[in-house]
Structures are given as structure tokens and as C-alpha cells.
GROMACS .gro file of C-alpha atoms in nm:
model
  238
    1UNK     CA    1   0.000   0.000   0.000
    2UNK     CA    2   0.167   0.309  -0.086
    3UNK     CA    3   0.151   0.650   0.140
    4UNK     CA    4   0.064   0.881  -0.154
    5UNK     CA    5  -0.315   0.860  -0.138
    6UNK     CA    6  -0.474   1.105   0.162
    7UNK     CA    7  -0.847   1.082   0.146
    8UNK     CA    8  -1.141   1.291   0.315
    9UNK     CA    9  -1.544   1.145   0.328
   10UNK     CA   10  -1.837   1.303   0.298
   11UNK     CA   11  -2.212   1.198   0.246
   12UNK     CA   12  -2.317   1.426   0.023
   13UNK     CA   13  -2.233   1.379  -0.359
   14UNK     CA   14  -2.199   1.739  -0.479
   15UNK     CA   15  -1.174   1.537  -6.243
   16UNK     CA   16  -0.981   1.738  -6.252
   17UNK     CA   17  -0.650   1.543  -6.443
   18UNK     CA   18  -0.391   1.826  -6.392
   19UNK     CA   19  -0.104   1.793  -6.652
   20UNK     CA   20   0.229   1.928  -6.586
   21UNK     CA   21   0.489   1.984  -6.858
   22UNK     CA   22   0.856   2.079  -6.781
   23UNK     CA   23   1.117   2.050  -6.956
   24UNK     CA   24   1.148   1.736  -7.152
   25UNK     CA   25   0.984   1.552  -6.913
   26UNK     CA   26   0.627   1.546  -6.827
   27UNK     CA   27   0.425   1.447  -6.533
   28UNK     CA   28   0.052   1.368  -6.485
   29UNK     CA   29  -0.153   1.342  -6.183
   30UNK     CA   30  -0.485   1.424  -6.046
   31UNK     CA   31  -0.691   1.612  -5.794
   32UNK     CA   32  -1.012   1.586  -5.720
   33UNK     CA   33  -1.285   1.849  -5.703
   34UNK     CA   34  -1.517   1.796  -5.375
   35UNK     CA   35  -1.901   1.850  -5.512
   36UNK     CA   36  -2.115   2.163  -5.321
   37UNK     CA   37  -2.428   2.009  -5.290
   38UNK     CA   38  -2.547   2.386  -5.235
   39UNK     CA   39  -2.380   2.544  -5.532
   40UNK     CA   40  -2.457   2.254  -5.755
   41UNK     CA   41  -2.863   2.284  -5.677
   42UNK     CA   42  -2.768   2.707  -5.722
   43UNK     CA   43  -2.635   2.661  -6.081
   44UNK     CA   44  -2.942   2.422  -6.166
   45UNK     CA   45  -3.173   2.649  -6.045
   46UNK     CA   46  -3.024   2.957  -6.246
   47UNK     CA   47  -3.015   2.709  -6.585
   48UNK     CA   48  -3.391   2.651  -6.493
   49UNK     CA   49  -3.443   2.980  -6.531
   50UNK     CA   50  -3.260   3.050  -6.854
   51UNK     CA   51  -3.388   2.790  -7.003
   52UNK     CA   52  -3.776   2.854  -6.875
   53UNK     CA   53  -3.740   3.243  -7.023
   54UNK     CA   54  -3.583   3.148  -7.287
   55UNK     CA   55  -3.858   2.888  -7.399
   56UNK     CA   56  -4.115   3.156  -7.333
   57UNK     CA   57  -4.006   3.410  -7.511
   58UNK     CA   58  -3.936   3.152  -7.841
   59UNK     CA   59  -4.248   3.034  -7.812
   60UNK     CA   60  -4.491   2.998  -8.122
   61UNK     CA   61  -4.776   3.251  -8.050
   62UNK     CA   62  -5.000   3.033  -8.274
   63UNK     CA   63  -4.900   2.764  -8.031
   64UNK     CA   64  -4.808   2.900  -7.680
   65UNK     CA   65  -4.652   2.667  -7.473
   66UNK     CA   66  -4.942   2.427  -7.260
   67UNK     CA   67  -5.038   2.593  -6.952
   68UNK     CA   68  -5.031   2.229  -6.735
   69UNK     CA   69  -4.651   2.227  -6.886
   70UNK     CA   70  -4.571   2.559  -6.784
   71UNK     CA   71  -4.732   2.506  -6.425
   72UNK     CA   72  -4.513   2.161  -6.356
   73UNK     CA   73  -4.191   2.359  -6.442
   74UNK     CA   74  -4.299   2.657  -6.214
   75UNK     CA   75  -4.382   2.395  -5.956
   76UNK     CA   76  -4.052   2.261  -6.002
   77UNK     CA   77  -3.855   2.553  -6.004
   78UNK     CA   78  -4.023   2.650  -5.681
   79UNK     CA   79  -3.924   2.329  -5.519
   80UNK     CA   80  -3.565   2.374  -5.605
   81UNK     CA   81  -3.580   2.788  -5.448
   82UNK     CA   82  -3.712   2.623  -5.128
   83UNK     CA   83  -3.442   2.328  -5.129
   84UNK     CA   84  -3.212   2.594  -5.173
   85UNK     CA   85  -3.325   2.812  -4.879
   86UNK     CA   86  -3.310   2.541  -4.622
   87UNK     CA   87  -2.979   2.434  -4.699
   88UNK     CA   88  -2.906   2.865  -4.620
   89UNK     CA   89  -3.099   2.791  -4.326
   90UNK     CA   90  -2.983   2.493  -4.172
   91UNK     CA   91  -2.593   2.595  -4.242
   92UNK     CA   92  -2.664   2.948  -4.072
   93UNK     CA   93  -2.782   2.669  -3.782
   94UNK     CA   94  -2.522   2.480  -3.768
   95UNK     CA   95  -2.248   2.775  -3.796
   96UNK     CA   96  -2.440   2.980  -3.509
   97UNK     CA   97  -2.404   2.587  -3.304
   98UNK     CA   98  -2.109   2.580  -3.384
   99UNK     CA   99  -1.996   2.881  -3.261
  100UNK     CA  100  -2.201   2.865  -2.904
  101UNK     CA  101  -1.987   2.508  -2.840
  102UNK     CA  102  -1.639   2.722  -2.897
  103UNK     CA  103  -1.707   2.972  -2.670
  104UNK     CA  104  -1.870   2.707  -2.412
  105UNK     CA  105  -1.550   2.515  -2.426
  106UNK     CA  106  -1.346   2.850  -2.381
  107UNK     CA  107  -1.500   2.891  -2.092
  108UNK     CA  108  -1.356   2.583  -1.900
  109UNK     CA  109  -1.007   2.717  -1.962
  110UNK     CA  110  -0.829   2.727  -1.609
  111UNK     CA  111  -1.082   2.546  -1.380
  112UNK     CA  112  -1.088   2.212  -1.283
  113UNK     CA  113  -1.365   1.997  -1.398
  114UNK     CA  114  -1.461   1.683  -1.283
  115UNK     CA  115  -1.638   1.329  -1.480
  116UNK     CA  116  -1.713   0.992  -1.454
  117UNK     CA  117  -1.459   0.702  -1.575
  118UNK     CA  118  -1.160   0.573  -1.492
  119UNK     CA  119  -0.895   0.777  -1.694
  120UNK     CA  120  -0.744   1.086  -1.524
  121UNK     CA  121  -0.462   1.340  -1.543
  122UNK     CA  122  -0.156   1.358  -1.343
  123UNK     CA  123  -0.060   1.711  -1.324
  124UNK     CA  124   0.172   1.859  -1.129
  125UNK     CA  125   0.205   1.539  -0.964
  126UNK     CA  126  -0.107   1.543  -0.802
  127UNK     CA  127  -0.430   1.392  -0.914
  128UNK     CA  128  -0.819   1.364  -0.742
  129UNK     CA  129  -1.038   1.074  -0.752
  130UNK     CA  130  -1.352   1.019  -0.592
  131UNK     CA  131  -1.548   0.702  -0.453
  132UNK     CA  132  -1.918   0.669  -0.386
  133UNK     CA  133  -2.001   0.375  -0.191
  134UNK     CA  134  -2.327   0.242  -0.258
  135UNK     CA  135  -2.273   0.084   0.109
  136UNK     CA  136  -1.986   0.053   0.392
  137UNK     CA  137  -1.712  -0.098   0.211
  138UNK     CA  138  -1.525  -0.276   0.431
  139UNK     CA  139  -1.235  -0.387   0.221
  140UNK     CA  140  -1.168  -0.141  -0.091
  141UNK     CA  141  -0.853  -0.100  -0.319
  142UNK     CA  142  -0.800   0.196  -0.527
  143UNK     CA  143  -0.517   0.037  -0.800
  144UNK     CA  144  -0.343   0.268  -1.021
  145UNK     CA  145  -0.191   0.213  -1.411
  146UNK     CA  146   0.003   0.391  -1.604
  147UNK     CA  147  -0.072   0.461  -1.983
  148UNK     CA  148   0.113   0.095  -2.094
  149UNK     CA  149  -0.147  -0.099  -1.832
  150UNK     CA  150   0.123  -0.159  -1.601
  151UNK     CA  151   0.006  -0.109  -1.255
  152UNK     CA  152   0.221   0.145  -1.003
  153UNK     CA  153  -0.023   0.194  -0.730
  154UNK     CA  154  -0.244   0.023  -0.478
  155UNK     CA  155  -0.416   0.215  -0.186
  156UNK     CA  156  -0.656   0.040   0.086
  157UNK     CA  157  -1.012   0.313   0.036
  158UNK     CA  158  -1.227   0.118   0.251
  159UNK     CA  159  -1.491   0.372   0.393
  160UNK     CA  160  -1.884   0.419   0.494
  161UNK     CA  161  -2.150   0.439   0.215
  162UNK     CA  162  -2.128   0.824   0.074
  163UNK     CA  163  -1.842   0.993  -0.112
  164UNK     CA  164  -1.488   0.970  -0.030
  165UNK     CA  165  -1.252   1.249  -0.194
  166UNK     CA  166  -0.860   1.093  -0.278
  167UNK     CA  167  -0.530   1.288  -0.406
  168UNK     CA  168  -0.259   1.090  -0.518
  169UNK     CA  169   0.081   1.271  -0.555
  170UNK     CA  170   0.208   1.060  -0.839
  171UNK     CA  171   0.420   0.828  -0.624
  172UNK     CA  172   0.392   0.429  -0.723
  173UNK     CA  173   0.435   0.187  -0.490
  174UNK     CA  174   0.823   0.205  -0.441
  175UNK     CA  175   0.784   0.585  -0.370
  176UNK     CA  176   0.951   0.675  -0.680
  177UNK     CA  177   0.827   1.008  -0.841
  178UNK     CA  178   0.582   0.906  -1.186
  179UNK     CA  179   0.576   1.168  -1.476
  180UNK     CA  180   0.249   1.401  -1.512
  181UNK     CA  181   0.034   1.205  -1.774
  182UNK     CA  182  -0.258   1.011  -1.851
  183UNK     CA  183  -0.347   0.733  -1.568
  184UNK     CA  184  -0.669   0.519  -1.506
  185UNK     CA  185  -0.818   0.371  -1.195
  186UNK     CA  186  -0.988   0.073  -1.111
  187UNK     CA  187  -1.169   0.024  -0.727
  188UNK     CA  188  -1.278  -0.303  -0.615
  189UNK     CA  189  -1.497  -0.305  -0.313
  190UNK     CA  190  -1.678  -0.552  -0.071
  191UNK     CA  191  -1.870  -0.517   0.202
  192UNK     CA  192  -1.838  -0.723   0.564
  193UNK     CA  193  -1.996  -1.049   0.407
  194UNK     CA  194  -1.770  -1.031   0.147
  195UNK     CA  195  -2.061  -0.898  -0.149
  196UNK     CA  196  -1.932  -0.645  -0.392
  197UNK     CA  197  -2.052  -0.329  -0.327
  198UNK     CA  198  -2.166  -0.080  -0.642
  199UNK     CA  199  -1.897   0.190  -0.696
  200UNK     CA  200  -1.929   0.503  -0.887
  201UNK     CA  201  -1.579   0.680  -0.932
  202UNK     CA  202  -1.539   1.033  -1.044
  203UNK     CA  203  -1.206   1.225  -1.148
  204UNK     CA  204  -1.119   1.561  -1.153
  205UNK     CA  205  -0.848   1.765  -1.326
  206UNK     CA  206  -0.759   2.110  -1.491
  207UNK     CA  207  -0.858   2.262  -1.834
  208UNK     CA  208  -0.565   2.349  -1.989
  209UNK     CA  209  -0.667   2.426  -2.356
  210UNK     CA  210  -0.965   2.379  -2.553
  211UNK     CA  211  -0.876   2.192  -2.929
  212UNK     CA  212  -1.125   2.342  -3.190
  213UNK     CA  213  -0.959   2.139  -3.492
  214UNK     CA  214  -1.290   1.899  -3.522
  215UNK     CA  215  -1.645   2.002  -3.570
  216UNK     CA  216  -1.700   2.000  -3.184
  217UNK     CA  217  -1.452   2.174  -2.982
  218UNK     CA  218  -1.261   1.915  -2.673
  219UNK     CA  219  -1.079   1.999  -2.366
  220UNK     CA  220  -0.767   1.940  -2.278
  221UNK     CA  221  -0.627   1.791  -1.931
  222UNK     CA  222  -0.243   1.808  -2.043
  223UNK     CA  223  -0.233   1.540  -2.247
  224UNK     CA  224  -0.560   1.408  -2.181
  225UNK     CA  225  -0.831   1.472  -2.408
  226UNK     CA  226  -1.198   1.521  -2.237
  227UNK     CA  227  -1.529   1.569  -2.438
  228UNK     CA  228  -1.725   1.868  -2.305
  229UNK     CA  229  -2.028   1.604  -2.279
  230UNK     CA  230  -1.837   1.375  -2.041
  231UNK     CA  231  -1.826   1.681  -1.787
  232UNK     CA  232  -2.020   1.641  -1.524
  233UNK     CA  233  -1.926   1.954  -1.245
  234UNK     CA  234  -1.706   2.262  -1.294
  235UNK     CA  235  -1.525   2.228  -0.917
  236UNK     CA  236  -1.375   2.574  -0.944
  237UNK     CA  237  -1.159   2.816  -1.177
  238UNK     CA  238  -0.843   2.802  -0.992
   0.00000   0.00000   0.00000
């Protein structure tokens, strides 16, 4: 059992092909175009049109163009103008989303946040992990691993039914000093007749930076990476 867990309870849980010539030599190779739905259905809409005025203004007037005809290509043409607005619609939606989950996630930078699961961050040596007893646990382990699996700490949590609050300082089971980083935890737990007891562990760390590379923005715990959706409570900002 090592000495680097301290613990405090409480009861309360808070085609294109492009050519290239140089030279004597010459060199082919190709790129492809990506397709915009949006300005594709743009372009046939504006054809429509041309071809719709141009049809009615060619038109024999000793035999005008059938009015049922005429009607299915205005009913067409005003299926594609309301295709078209909805795709304006729903990408002003998803830009004005996108935009409210940036600034969300920017505002997690500096406080510590805590989640359930079993994967936390070491930083600064010093890392909190909490325990809810579902009943007295009267023999508990708290074991510790390291990013390859290997396991570097063990630490007896037995406690009452409630919530029990742990910092380890990063020390494995020799004493020896671990490097900040990601860790998981694992807590086994039985109660005095030797029944498992249901566990629900929680761990906490600092926001460090936000990454806003993908289409929804994720926190950073070092060099842990947390979904905004796996938060659960914003502890405090310092």
C-alpha cells in the first residue's frame, strides 16, 4: 500500500487530371474536385431559369406553350428555391451551433472539472479521484496504471456508504516520483460479508486548452483529451 493517497469522506455527492509539362519531361496526376451540394442545386436552379425564359419568349404565338406544362416547371422551379433556402438555413444553424460550443469550451479554460470514468490526469504530480459507496465498504482497493497498463499503485479506500474524496501525488508503490500524464483507476470493493458493493468513481483535473480542430470543440487535461459532454461539475476556476 503506498503513502501517496490522503483521502477525506463526505455523504453528500456534490476530375480534374492536372497535366504538368517541364522540360522534356512530363508528369501527370490528379486532384479531385469535392461537389457543393449547395452550389450545384444554385447553378441548376439559375439554368432553370434561362432555359424557362428562354422557352417563353421563343415560343410559337400560334401555339403557346401548354399551360399544365408551364405550371409543372414553375412547380418545379419553386421546389428547387425552397431546397435551396433550407440548406441557407440549416448551415446558418449549424455555424451559429457551432460557434455557441467554442465559446462554451473556452469557458472551462483554467478550472478544474470533474467526470465519470476511470482515466485521469496527473498534473503537477497530483491527481483527485472520488469514490461513492453504494454501502460501507469494508475492504476497498484503489489500484493505479500507467498509460502501458502496467500497474504502479495500490491504496486500501475502505470507507462508509457516501463519497470519499482521494489525491494521489504521483508516487507508485516504491515511492519513486511518476511523470504528469494520462493514468486510469480501477476500485474493487466488498462489504463485511464479502458482497461487492456498487462503486461510482469520479475524477477531476484542470482545463488546460480547448482543441477546436474537429467540428466539436474538446478539452484538454495536459495530455488528456476530455469531451465537453463527459463533464459532469465545474469544481472551481483556480
Amino acid at each position: 500500500m503506498t503513502t501517496g493517497v490522503s483521502g477525506t469522506s463526505n455523504n453528500t455527492t456534490t476530375n480534374n487530371t492536372t497535366n504538368n509539362t517541364s522540360g522534356t519531361g512530363s508528369s501527370s496526376g490528379s486532384s479531385t474536385k469535392t461537389s457543393n451540394p449547395l452550389s450545384d442545386l444554385t447553378n441548376n436552379y439559375t439554368t432553370f431559369l434561362t432555359l424557362l425564359t428562354t422557352q417563353l419568349r421563343n415560343q410559337d404565338p400560334t401555339s403557346p406553350m401548354d399551360t399544365n406544362q408551364m405550371t409543372q416547371q414553375l412547380v418545379q422551379m419553386s421546389s428547387v428555391e425552397q431546397q435551396i433556402e433550407a440548406n441557407n438555413q440549416l448551415k446558418a444553424i449549424q455555424s451559429t451551433l457551432a460557434s455557441g460550443q467554442s465559446s462554451q469550451a473556452l469557458n472551462y479554460l483554467g478550472k478544474y472539472v470533474e467526470m465519470e470514468g476511470d482515466k485521469f490526469p496527473l498534473q503537477n504530480s497530483t491527481a483527485n479521484v472520488s469514490v461513492t459507496y453504494a454501502s460501507a465498504a469494508a475492504s476497498a482497493t484503489m489500484n493505479v496504471y500507467d498509460s502501458t497498463g502496467k500497474l504502479v499503485s495500490t491504496t486500501d479506500v475502505s470507507g462508509a456508504a457516501g463519497t470519499h474524496n482521494f489525491s494521489w501525488n504521483g508516487k507508485d508503490s516504491s515511492g519513486n516520483t511518476l511523470p504528469d500524464g494520462t493514468y486510469s483507476v480501477k476500485v474493487s470493493a466488498t462489504d463485511s460479508s464479502g458482497k461487492a458493493v456498487a462503486t461510482t468513481v469520479k475524477v477531476a483535473g484542470k482545463v488546460t486548452g480547448v482543441d477546436m480542430s474537429g467540428d466539436t470543440p474538446t478539452l484538454q487535461m495536459g495530455d488528456m483529451t476530455v469531451n465537453m459532454s463527459d463533464v459532469t461539475t465545474v469544481l472551481s476556476a483556480s
